[in-house]
Amino acid sequence: MGFLSQINLVEILSSFIVLFVIIDVTGSIPIFLSLKSGDKNIKAGQACLVALLMFVGFFYAGDRLLDLFSVDVASFAVAGSFVIFILALEMVLGFDIIKYDSQGSNVSVVPVAFPLLAGPGALTALLSLRADYSVINIMLGLILNLILAYVVIRFVGKIEKWLGKDFIFILRKFFGVILLALAVKLFASNLTIVIAELAK
């Protein structure tokens, strides 16, 4: 019961939204379509499983990595908020800094699992969320995102026809603005903790 009592729908929804806008699986639909062209093959299940393993591994090993550099989670969250802020600006302004490419016929691991799903921004956000939310709620938010990613990748052609390119474009901009607000909130809430620690 103690474990289940930690479940909080607001935290699950918040975690889901943060990861959703950073992973931006809907915004990656054009990339998925491009990768599936010709003889390339995306295995949705494999891609999502590899991404999940990367997320969980970084989530639990990230603290030890931070300890090596004497950095606490709150400080990492502040730094992470800058990364999230830049990613949000990228979404709103339409800047594509990273170009994803692959020469292999099976692109499920690279670049789909990494870096499209479990990219640096999403990994940073996942660890940053630990400063504000319970582990169980973050993990549930992550799993929901990967389930959605599986559906999008599996039926990417039908989804593009159903939603339309214009709607996907608008959705990307809308969630980019939300992500900007979440980045500011993450920065403000953790900056006070960092300042308090430095003042001791």
Coordinates of N, CA and C in Angstrom, one line a residue:
M1 N 0.8 -1.2 0.0 CA 0.0 0.0 0.0 C 0.9 1.3 0.0
G2 N 2.1 1.2 0.7 CA 2.9 2.4 0.7 C 3.4 2.8 -0.6
F3 N 3.7 1.8 -1.5 CA 4.1 2.0 -2.8 C 3.0 2.7 -3.7
L4 N 1.8 2.1 -3.6 CA 0.7 2.6 -4.3 C 0.2 4.0 -3.8
S5 N 0.4 4.2 -2.6 CA 0.0 5.5 -2.0 C 0.8 6.7 -2.6
Q6 N 2.0 6.4 -3.2 CA 2.8 7.5 -3.8 C 2.3 7.9 -5.2
I7 N 1.4 7.1 -5.8 CA 0.8 7.4 -7.1 C 0.0 8.7 -7.1
N8 N 0.4 9.6 -7.9 CA -0.3 10.9 -8.0 C -0.6 11.2 -9.4
L9 N -1.8 11.3 -9.8 CA -2.2 11.6 -11.2 C -1.7 12.9 -11.7
V10 N -1.6 13.9 -10.9 CA -1.1 15.2 -11.3 C 0.4 15.1 -11.7
E11 N 1.2 14.3 -10.9 CA 2.6 14.1 -11.1 C 2.8 13.3 -12.4
I12 N 2.0 12.2 -12.5 CA 2.0 11.4 -13.7 C 1.8 12.2 -15.0
L13 N 0.7 13.0 -14.9 CA 0.4 13.9 -16.1 C 1.5 14.9 -16.4
S14 N 2.1 15.5 -15.3 CA 3.1 16.5 -15.5 C 4.4 15.8 -16.1
S15 N 4.7 14.6 -15.6 CA 5.9 13.9 -16.1 C 5.7 13.5 -17.6
F16 N 4.4 13.0 -17.8 CA 4.1 12.6 -19.2 C 4.2 13.8 -20.2
I17 N 3.7 15.0 -19.8 CA 3.7 16.1 -20.7 C 5.1 16.6 -20.9
V18 N 6.0 16.7 -19.9 CA 7.4 17.1 -20.0 C 8.1 16.2 -21.0
L19 N 8.0 14.9 -20.8 CA 8.7 13.9 -21.7 C 8.1 13.9 -23.1
F20 N 6.7 14.1 -23.1 CA 6.0 14.0 -24.4 C 6.5 15.2 -25.3
V21 N 6.6 16.4 -24.8 CA 7.0 17.5 -25.6 C 8.5 17.4 -26.0
I22 N 9.3 16.8 -25.1 CA 10.8 16.7 -25.4 C 11.0 15.6 -26.4
I23 N 10.4 14.4 -26.2 CA 10.6 13.3 -27.1 C 10.0 13.7 -28.4
D24 N 8.8 14.4 -28.4 CA 8.2 15.0 -29.6 C 8.0 13.9 -30.7
V25 N 7.3 12.8 -30.3 CA 7.1 11.7 -31.2 C 6.2 12.1 -32.4
T26 N 5.3 13.0 -32.2 CA 4.5 13.5 -33.3 C 5.3 14.4 -34.3
G27 N 6.2 15.2 -33.7 CA 7.0 16.0 -34.5 C 8.0 15.2 -35.3
S28 N 8.3 14.0 -34.9 CA 9.3 13.1 -35.6 C 8.6 12.3 -36.6
I29 N 7.3 12.4 -36.8 CA 6.6 11.6 -37.9 C 7.3 11.8 -39.2
P30 N 7.6 13.0 -39.7 CA 8.3 13.1 -41.0 C 9.6 12.3 -41.0
I31 N 10.3 12.3 -39.9 CA 11.6 11.5 -39.9 C 11.3 10.0 -39.9
F32 N 10.3 9.5 -39.2 CA 9.9 8.1 -39.3 C 9.5 7.7 -40.7
L33 N 8.8 8.6 -41.3 CA 8.3 8.3 -42.7 C 9.5 8.2 -43.6
S34 N 10.5 9.1 -43.4 CA 11.7 9.1 -44.3 C 12.5 7.9 -44.1
L35 N 12.6 7.4 -42.8 CA 13.4 6.3 -42.5 C 12.8 5.0 -43.0
K36 N 11.5 5.0 -43.0 CA 10.8 3.8 -43.5 C 10.7 3.6 -45.0
S37 N 11.2 4.7 -45.7 CA 11.2 4.6 -47.1 C 12.3 3.6 -47.6
G38 N 12.1 3.1 -48.8 CA 13.0 2.2 -49.4 C 13.1 0.9 -48.7
D39 N 14.3 0.4 -48.4 CA 14.4 -0.9 -47.7 C 14.6 -0.8 -46.2
K40 N 14.5 0.4 -45.7 CA 14.7 0.6 -44.2 C 13.5 0.1 -43.5
N41 N 13.7 -0.5 -42.3 CA 12.7 -1.1 -41.5 C 12.7 -0.6 -40.0
I42 N 11.6 -0.1 -39.5 CA 11.6 0.3 -38.1 C 10.7 -0.7 -37.3
K43 N 11.4 -1.3 -36.4 CA 10.6 -2.3 -35.5 C 10.2 -1.5 -34.3
A44 N 8.9 -1.2 -34.2 CA 8.4 -0.3 -33.1 C 8.7 -0.9 -31.7
G45 N 8.5 -2.2 -31.6 CA 8.7 -2.8 -30.3 C 10.1 -2.8 -29.8
Q46 N 11.0 -3.1 -30.8 CA 12.5 -3.1 -30.5 C 12.9 -1.7 -30.1
A47 N 12.5 -0.7 -30.9 CA 12.9 0.7 -30.7 C 12.5 1.2 -29.3
C48 N 11.2 0.9 -28.9 CA 10.7 1.4 -27.6 C 11.3 0.6 -26.4
L49 N 11.6 -0.7 -26.6 CA 12.3 -1.4 -25.6 C 13.7 -0.9 -25.3
V50 N 14.4 -0.7 -26.4 CA 15.8 -0.2 -26.2 C 15.8 1.2 -25.5
A51 N 14.8 2.0 -26.0 CA 14.7 3.4 -25.4 C 14.4 3.3 -23.9
L52 N 13.5 2.3 -23.5 CA 13.1 2.2 -22.1 C 14.3 1.8 -21.3
L53 N 15.1 0.8 -21.8 CA 16.3 0.4 -21.1 C 17.3 1.5 -20.9
M54 N 17.4 2.4 -21.9 CA 18.3 3.5 -21.8 C 17.8 4.5 -20.8
F55 N 16.5 4.8 -20.8 CA 15.9 5.7 -19.8 C 16.1 5.2 -18.4
V56 N 15.7 3.9 -18.1 CA 15.8 3.4 -16.8 C 17.3 3.3 -16.3
G57 N 18.2 2.9 -17.2 CA 19.6 2.8 -16.9 C 20.1 4.2 -16.5
F58 N 19.8 5.2 -17.2 CA 20.3 6.6 -16.9 C 19.6 7.1 -15.7
F59 N 18.3 6.8 -15.5 CA 17.6 7.3 -14.3 C 18.2 6.8 -13.0
Y60 N 18.7 5.5 -13.0 CA 19.2 5.0 -11.7 C 20.7 5.1 -11.6
A61 N 21.4 5.2 -12.8 CA 22.9 5.3 -12.7 C 23.3 6.8 -12.8
G62 N 22.3 7.7 -13.1 CA 22.6 9.1 -13.3 C 23.1 9.7 -12.0
D63 N 22.5 9.3 -10.8 CA 23.0 9.9 -9.5 C 24.4 9.6 -9.3
R64 N 24.8 8.3 -9.5 CA 26.2 8.0 -9.3 C 27.2 8.7 -10.2
L65 N 26.7 9.0 -11.4 CA 27.5 9.8 -12.3 C 27.6 11.2 -11.8
L66 N 26.5 11.7 -11.3 CA 26.6 13.1 -10.7 C 27.5 13.2 -9.5
D67 N 27.5 12.1 -8.7 CA 28.3 12.1 -7.5 C 29.8 12.2 -7.8
L68 N 30.1 11.6 -9.0 CA 31.5 11.6 -9.4 C 32.0 13.1 -9.6
F69 N 31.1 13.9 -9.9 CA 31.4 15.3 -10.2 C 30.9 16.3 -9.1
S70 N 30.4 15.6 -8.0 CA 29.9 16.4 -6.8 C 28.8 17.3 -7.1
V71 N 27.9 16.8 -7.9 CA 26.7 17.6 -8.4 C 25.5 17.0 -7.8
D72 N 24.6 17.8 -7.2 CA 23.3 17.3 -6.6 C 22.2 17.4 -7.7
V73 N 21.1 16.7 -7.4 CA 20.0 16.6 -8.3 C 19.4 18.0 -8.6
A74 N 19.3 18.8 -7.6 CA 18.7 20.2 -7.8 C 19.6 21.0 -8.8
S75 N 20.9 20.9 -8.6 CA 21.8 21.7 -9.5 C 21.7 21.1 -11.0
F76 N 21.6 19.8 -11.0 CA 21.4 19.2 -12.4 C 20.1 19.6 -13.0
A77 N 19.0 19.7 -12.1 CA 17.7 20.1 -12.6 C 17.8 21.5 -13.2
V78 N 18.5 22.4 -12.5 CA 18.7 23.8 -13.0 C 19.4 23.8 -14.4
A79 N 20.5 23.0 -14.5 CA 21.2 22.9 -15.7 C 20.3 22.2 -16.8
G80 N 19.5 21.2 -16.4 CA 18.6 20.6 -17.3 C 17.5 21.5 -17.8
S81 N 17.1 22.4 -17.0 CA 16.0 23.4 -17.4 C 16.5 24.2 -18.6
F82 N 17.8 24.5 -18.6 CA 18.4 25.3 -19.7 C 18.3 24.5 -21.0
V83 N 18.6 23.2 -20.9 CA 18.6 22.3 -22.0 C 17.1 22.2 -22.6
I84 N 16.2 22.0 -21.6 CA 14.8 21.9 -22.0 C 14.3 23.2 -22.6
F85 N 14.8 24.3 -22.1 CA 14.4 25.7 -22.6 C 14.9 25.8 -24.1
I86 N 16.1 25.4 -24.3 CA 16.7 25.5 -25.7 C 15.9 24.6 -26.6
L87 N 15.6 23.3 -26.2 CA 14.8 22.4 -27.0 C 13.4 23.0 -27.3
A88 N 12.8 23.7 -26.3 CA 11.5 24.3 -26.6 C 11.6 25.5 -27.6
L89 N 12.7 26.2 -27.5 CA 12.9 27.3 -28.5 C 13.1 26.7 -29.9
E90 N 13.7 25.6 -29.9 CA 13.9 24.9 -31.2 C 12.6 24.5 -31.8
M91 N 11.6 24.0 -31.0 CA 10.3 23.6 -31.4 C 9.5 24.8 -31.9
V92 N 9.6 25.9 -31.1 CA 8.8 27.1 -31.4 C 9.3 27.9 -32.6
L93 N 10.6 28.0 -32.7 CA 11.2 28.8 -33.8 C 11.5 28.0 -35.0
G94 N 11.5 26.6 -34.9 CA 11.7 25.8 -36.1 C 13.1 25.6 -36.4
F95 N 14.0 25.7 -35.5 CA 15.4 25.4 -35.7 C 15.7 23.9 -35.6
D96 N 16.3 23.3 -36.6 CA 16.7 21.9 -36.6 C 18.2 21.9 -36.5
I97 N 18.8 21.6 -35.3 CA 20.2 21.7 -35.1 C 20.8 20.3 -35.5
I98 N 20.1 19.2 -35.1 CA 20.7 17.9 -35.3 C 20.0 17.2 -36.5
K99 N 20.8 16.7 -37.4 CA 20.2 15.9 -38.5 C 20.4 14.5 -38.2
Y100 N 19.3 13.7 -38.3 CA 19.4 12.3 -38.1 C 19.5 11.5 -39.4
D101 N 20.5 10.6 -39.4 CA 20.7 9.8 -40.6 C 21.2 8.4 -40.2
S102 N 21.0 7.5 -41.1 CA 21.4 6.1 -40.8 C 21.6 5.4 -42.2
Q103 N 22.6 4.6 -42.3 CA 22.9 3.9 -43.5 C 22.3 2.4 -43.5
G104 N 22.0 1.9 -42.3 CA 21.5 0.6 -42.2 C 20.1 0.4 -42.6
S105 N 19.7 -0.9 -42.8 CA 18.3 -1.2 -43.2 C 17.4 -1.2 -42.0
N106 N 18.0 -1.6 -40.8 CA 17.2 -1.6 -39.6 C 17.6 -0.4 -38.8
V107 N 16.7 0.6 -38.7 CA 17.1 1.8 -38.0 C 16.4 1.9 -36.6
S108 N 16.0 0.8 -36.1 CA 15.2 0.8 -34.9 C 16.0 1.3 -33.7
V109 N 17.3 0.9 -33.6 CA 18.1 1.3 -32.5 C 18.7 2.7 -32.7
V110 N 19.4 2.9 -33.8 CA 19.9 4.2 -34.2 C 19.4 4.6 -35.6
P111 N 18.7 5.7 -35.8 CA 18.5 6.8 -34.8 C 17.2 6.8 -34.0
V112 N 16.3 5.7 -34.2 CA 15.0 5.8 -33.6 C 15.0 5.7 -32.1
A113 N 15.5 4.6 -31.5 CA 15.6 4.5 -30.0 C 16.5 5.6 -29.5
F114 N 17.7 5.8 -30.1 CA 18.6 6.9 -29.7 C 19.1 7.5 -31.0
P115 N 18.9 8.8 -31.2 CA 18.5 9.8 -30.2 C 17.1 10.3 -30.4
L116 N 16.3 9.7 -31.3 CA 14.9 10.3 -31.5 C 14.0 10.1 -30.2
L117 N 14.1 8.9 -29.6 CA 13.2 8.7 -28.4 C 14.0 9.0 -27.1
A118 N 15.1 8.3 -26.9 CA 15.9 8.5 -25.7 C 17.1 9.4 -26.1
G119 N 16.8 10.7 -26.4 CA 17.8 11.6 -26.7 C 18.4 12.3 -25.5
P120 N 19.4 13.1 -25.7 CA 20.0 13.8 -24.6 C 19.1 14.7 -23.8
G121 N 18.2 15.4 -24.5 CA 17.2 16.3 -23.8 C 16.2 15.5 -23.0
A122 N 15.7 14.3 -23.5 CA 14.8 13.5 -22.8 C 15.4 12.9 -21.6
L123 N 16.7 12.4 -21.7 CA 17.4 11.8 -20.6 C 17.7 12.8 -19.5
T124 N 18.0 14.0 -19.9 CA 18.3 15.1 -18.9 C 17.0 15.4 -18.2
A125 N 15.9 15.5 -18.9 CA 14.6 15.9 -18.3 C 14.2 14.8 -17.4
L126 N 14.4 13.5 -17.7 CA 14.0 12.4 -16.9 C 14.7 12.5 -15.5
L127 N 15.9 12.8 -15.5 CA 16.7 12.9 -14.2 C 16.3 14.1 -13.5
S128 N 16.1 15.2 -14.2 CA 15.7 16.5 -13.6 C 14.4 16.4 -12.9
L129 N 13.5 15.6 -13.4 CA 12.1 15.4 -12.8 C 12.2 14.8 -11.4
R130 N 13.3 14.1 -11.1 CA 13.4 13.5 -9.8 C 13.5 14.5 -8.6
A131 N 13.8 15.7 -9.0 CA 13.9 16.8 -8.0 C 12.5 17.2 -7.5
D132 N 11.4 16.9 -8.3 CA 10.1 17.4 -8.0 C 9.1 16.3 -7.8
Y133 N 9.3 15.1 -8.5 CA 8.2 14.1 -8.5 C 8.7 12.8 -8.0
S134 N 7.8 11.9 -7.6 CA 8.1 10.6 -7.1 C 8.5 9.7 -8.2
V135 N 9.4 8.7 -7.9 CA 9.9 7.8 -9.0 C 8.8 7.1 -9.7
I136 N 7.8 6.5 -8.9 CA 6.8 5.8 -9.6 C 6.0 6.6 -10.6
N137 N 5.7 7.9 -10.2 CA 4.9 8.7 -11.1 C 5.7 9.1 -12.4
I138 N 7.0 9.3 -12.2 CA 7.9 9.6 -13.4 C 7.9 8.4 -14.3
M139 N 8.1 7.2 -13.7 CA 8.2 5.9 -14.5 C 6.8 5.7 -15.3
L140 N 5.7 5.9 -14.6 CA 4.4 5.7 -15.3 C 4.3 6.7 -16.4
G141 N 4.7 8.0 -16.2 CA 4.7 8.9 -17.3 C 5.5 8.5 -18.4
L142 N 6.7 8.0 -18.1 CA 7.6 7.5 -19.2 C 7.0 6.3 -20.0
I143 N 6.5 5.3 -19.2 CA 5.9 4.2 -19.9 C 4.7 4.6 -20.8
L144 N 3.9 5.5 -20.4 CA 2.8 6.0 -21.2 C 3.3 6.7 -22.5
N145 N 4.4 7.4 -22.4 CA 5.1 8.0 -23.5 C 5.6 7.0 -24.5
L146 N 6.2 5.9 -24.0 CA 6.7 4.9 -24.9 C 5.6 4.0 -25.5
I147 N 4.5 3.9 -24.8 CA 3.3 3.2 -25.4 C 2.8 4.0 -26.6
L148 N 2.7 5.4 -26.4 CA 2.3 6.3 -27.4 C 3.3 6.2 -28.6
A149 N 4.6 6.2 -28.3 CA 5.6 6.2 -29.3 C 5.5 4.9 -30.1
Y150 N 5.2 3.8 -29.5 CA 5.0 2.5 -30.2 C 3.8 2.6 -31.2
V151 N 2.7 3.2 -30.7 CA 1.6 3.3 -31.6 C 1.9 4.2 -32.8
V152 N 2.5 5.4 -32.5 CA 2.9 6.3 -33.6 C 3.8 5.7 -34.6
I153 N 4.9 5.0 -34.1 CA 5.8 4.4 -35.1 C 5.2 3.2 -35.9
R154 N 4.3 2.5 -35.2 CA 3.7 1.3 -35.8 C 2.7 1.7 -36.9
F155 N 2.0 2.8 -36.7 CA 1.0 3.3 -37.6 C 1.3 4.7 -38.1
V156 N 2.6 5.0 -38.4 CA 3.0 6.4 -38.7 C 2.4 6.9 -40.0
G157 N 2.2 6.0 -41.0 CA 1.7 6.4 -42.3 C 0.2 6.8 -42.1
K158 N -0.6 6.0 -41.4 CA -2.0 6.3 -41.2 C -2.2 7.5 -40.4
I159 N -1.3 7.7 -39.4 CA -1.5 8.9 -38.5 C -1.2 10.2 -39.2
E160 N -0.2 10.2 -40.1 CA 0.1 11.4 -40.9 C -1.1 11.8 -41.8
K161 N -1.7 10.8 -42.4 CA -2.9 11.0 -43.3 C -4.1 11.5 -42.4
W162 N -4.2 10.9 -41.2 CA -5.4 11.3 -40.4 C -5.3 12.7 -39.8
L163 N -4.1 13.0 -39.3 CA -3.9 14.3 -38.6 C -3.6 15.4 -39.6
G164 N -2.8 15.1 -40.6 CA -2.4 16.2 -41.6 C -1.2 16.9 -41.2
K165 N -0.4 17.3 -42.1 CA 0.9 17.9 -41.8 C 0.7 19.3 -41.1
D166 N -0.3 20.0 -41.5 CA -0.6 21.3 -40.8 C -0.9 21.1 -39.3
F167 N -1.7 20.1 -39.0 CA -2.0 19.9 -37.6 C -0.8 19.5 -36.8
I168 N 0.0 18.6 -37.3 CA 1.3 18.2 -36.7 C 2.2 19.4 -36.4
F169 N 2.2 20.3 -37.4 CA 3.1 21.5 -37.3 C 2.5 22.4 -36.1
I170 N 1.2 22.6 -36.1 CA 0.6 23.4 -35.0 C 0.8 22.7 -33.6
L171 N 0.7 21.4 -33.6 CA 0.9 20.7 -32.3 C 2.3 20.9 -31.8
R172 N 3.2 20.8 -32.7 CA 4.6 21.0 -32.3 C 4.9 22.4 -31.7
K173 N 4.3 23.4 -32.3 CA 4.5 24.8 -31.8 C 3.8 24.9 -30.4
F174 N 2.6 24.4 -30.3 CA 1.8 24.5 -29.1 C 2.5 23.9 -27.9
F175 N 3.0 22.7 -28.1 CA 3.7 22.0 -27.0 C 5.1 22.6 -26.7
G176 N 5.6 23.3 -27.7 CA 6.9 24.0 -27.5 C 6.7 25.1 -26.5
V177 N 5.6 25.8 -26.6 CA 5.3 26.9 -25.7 C 5.1 26.4 -24.3
I178 N 4.4 25.3 -24.2 CA 4.1 24.6 -22.9 C 5.5 24.2 -22.3
L179 N 6.3 23.7 -23.1 CA 7.7 23.2 -22.6 C 8.5 24.4 -22.1
L180 N 8.4 25.6 -22.8 CA 9.1 26.8 -22.3 C 8.6 27.1 -20.9
A181 N 7.3 27.1 -20.7 CA 6.8 27.4 -19.3 C 7.2 26.3 -18.3
L182 N 7.3 25.1 -18.7 CA 7.7 24.0 -17.7 C 9.2 24.2 -17.4
A183 N 10.0 24.6 -18.4 CA 11.4 24.8 -18.2 C 11.6 25.9 -17.2
V184 N 10.9 27.0 -17.3 CA 11.0 28.2 -16.4 C 10.6 27.7 -15.0
K185 N 9.5 26.9 -14.9 CA 9.1 26.4 -13.6 C 10.1 25.5 -12.9
L186 N 10.7 24.6 -13.7 CA 11.7 23.7 -13.2 C 13.0 24.5 -12.7
F187 N 13.3 25.6 -13.5 CA 14.5 26.4 -13.1 C 14.2 27.1 -11.8
A188 N 13.0 27.8 -11.7 CA 12.7 28.6 -10.5 C 12.6 27.7 -9.3
S189 N 11.9 26.6 -9.4 CA 11.7 25.7 -8.2 C 13.0 25.2 -7.6
N190 N 14.0 24.9 -8.5 CA 15.2 24.2 -8.0 C 16.3 25.2 -7.8
L191 N 16.2 26.4 -8.3 CA 17.2 27.5 -8.1 C 17.2 27.9 -6.6
T192 N 16.0 27.9 -6.0 CA 15.9 28.3 -4.6 C 16.6 27.3 -3.7
I193 N 16.5 26.0 -4.1 CA 17.2 24.9 -3.4 C 18.7 25.0 -3.5
V194 N 19.1 25.3 -4.7 CA 20.6 25.5 -4.9 C 21.1 26.6 -4.1
I195 N 20.4 27.8 -4.1 CA 20.8 29.0 -3.4 C 20.9 28.7 -1.9
A196 N 19.8 28.0 -1.4 CA 19.8 27.6 0.1 C 21.0 26.7 0.5
E197 N 21.3 25.8 -0.4 CA 22.5 24.9 -0.1 C 23.8 25.7 -0.1
L198 N 23.9 26.6 -1.0 CA 25.1 27.4 -1.1 C 25.3 28.4 0.1
A199 N 24.1 28.8 0.6 CA 24.1 29.7 1.8 C 24.5 29.1 3.1
K200 N 24.4 27.7 3.1 CA 24.7 27.0 4.4 C 26.2 27.1 4.7

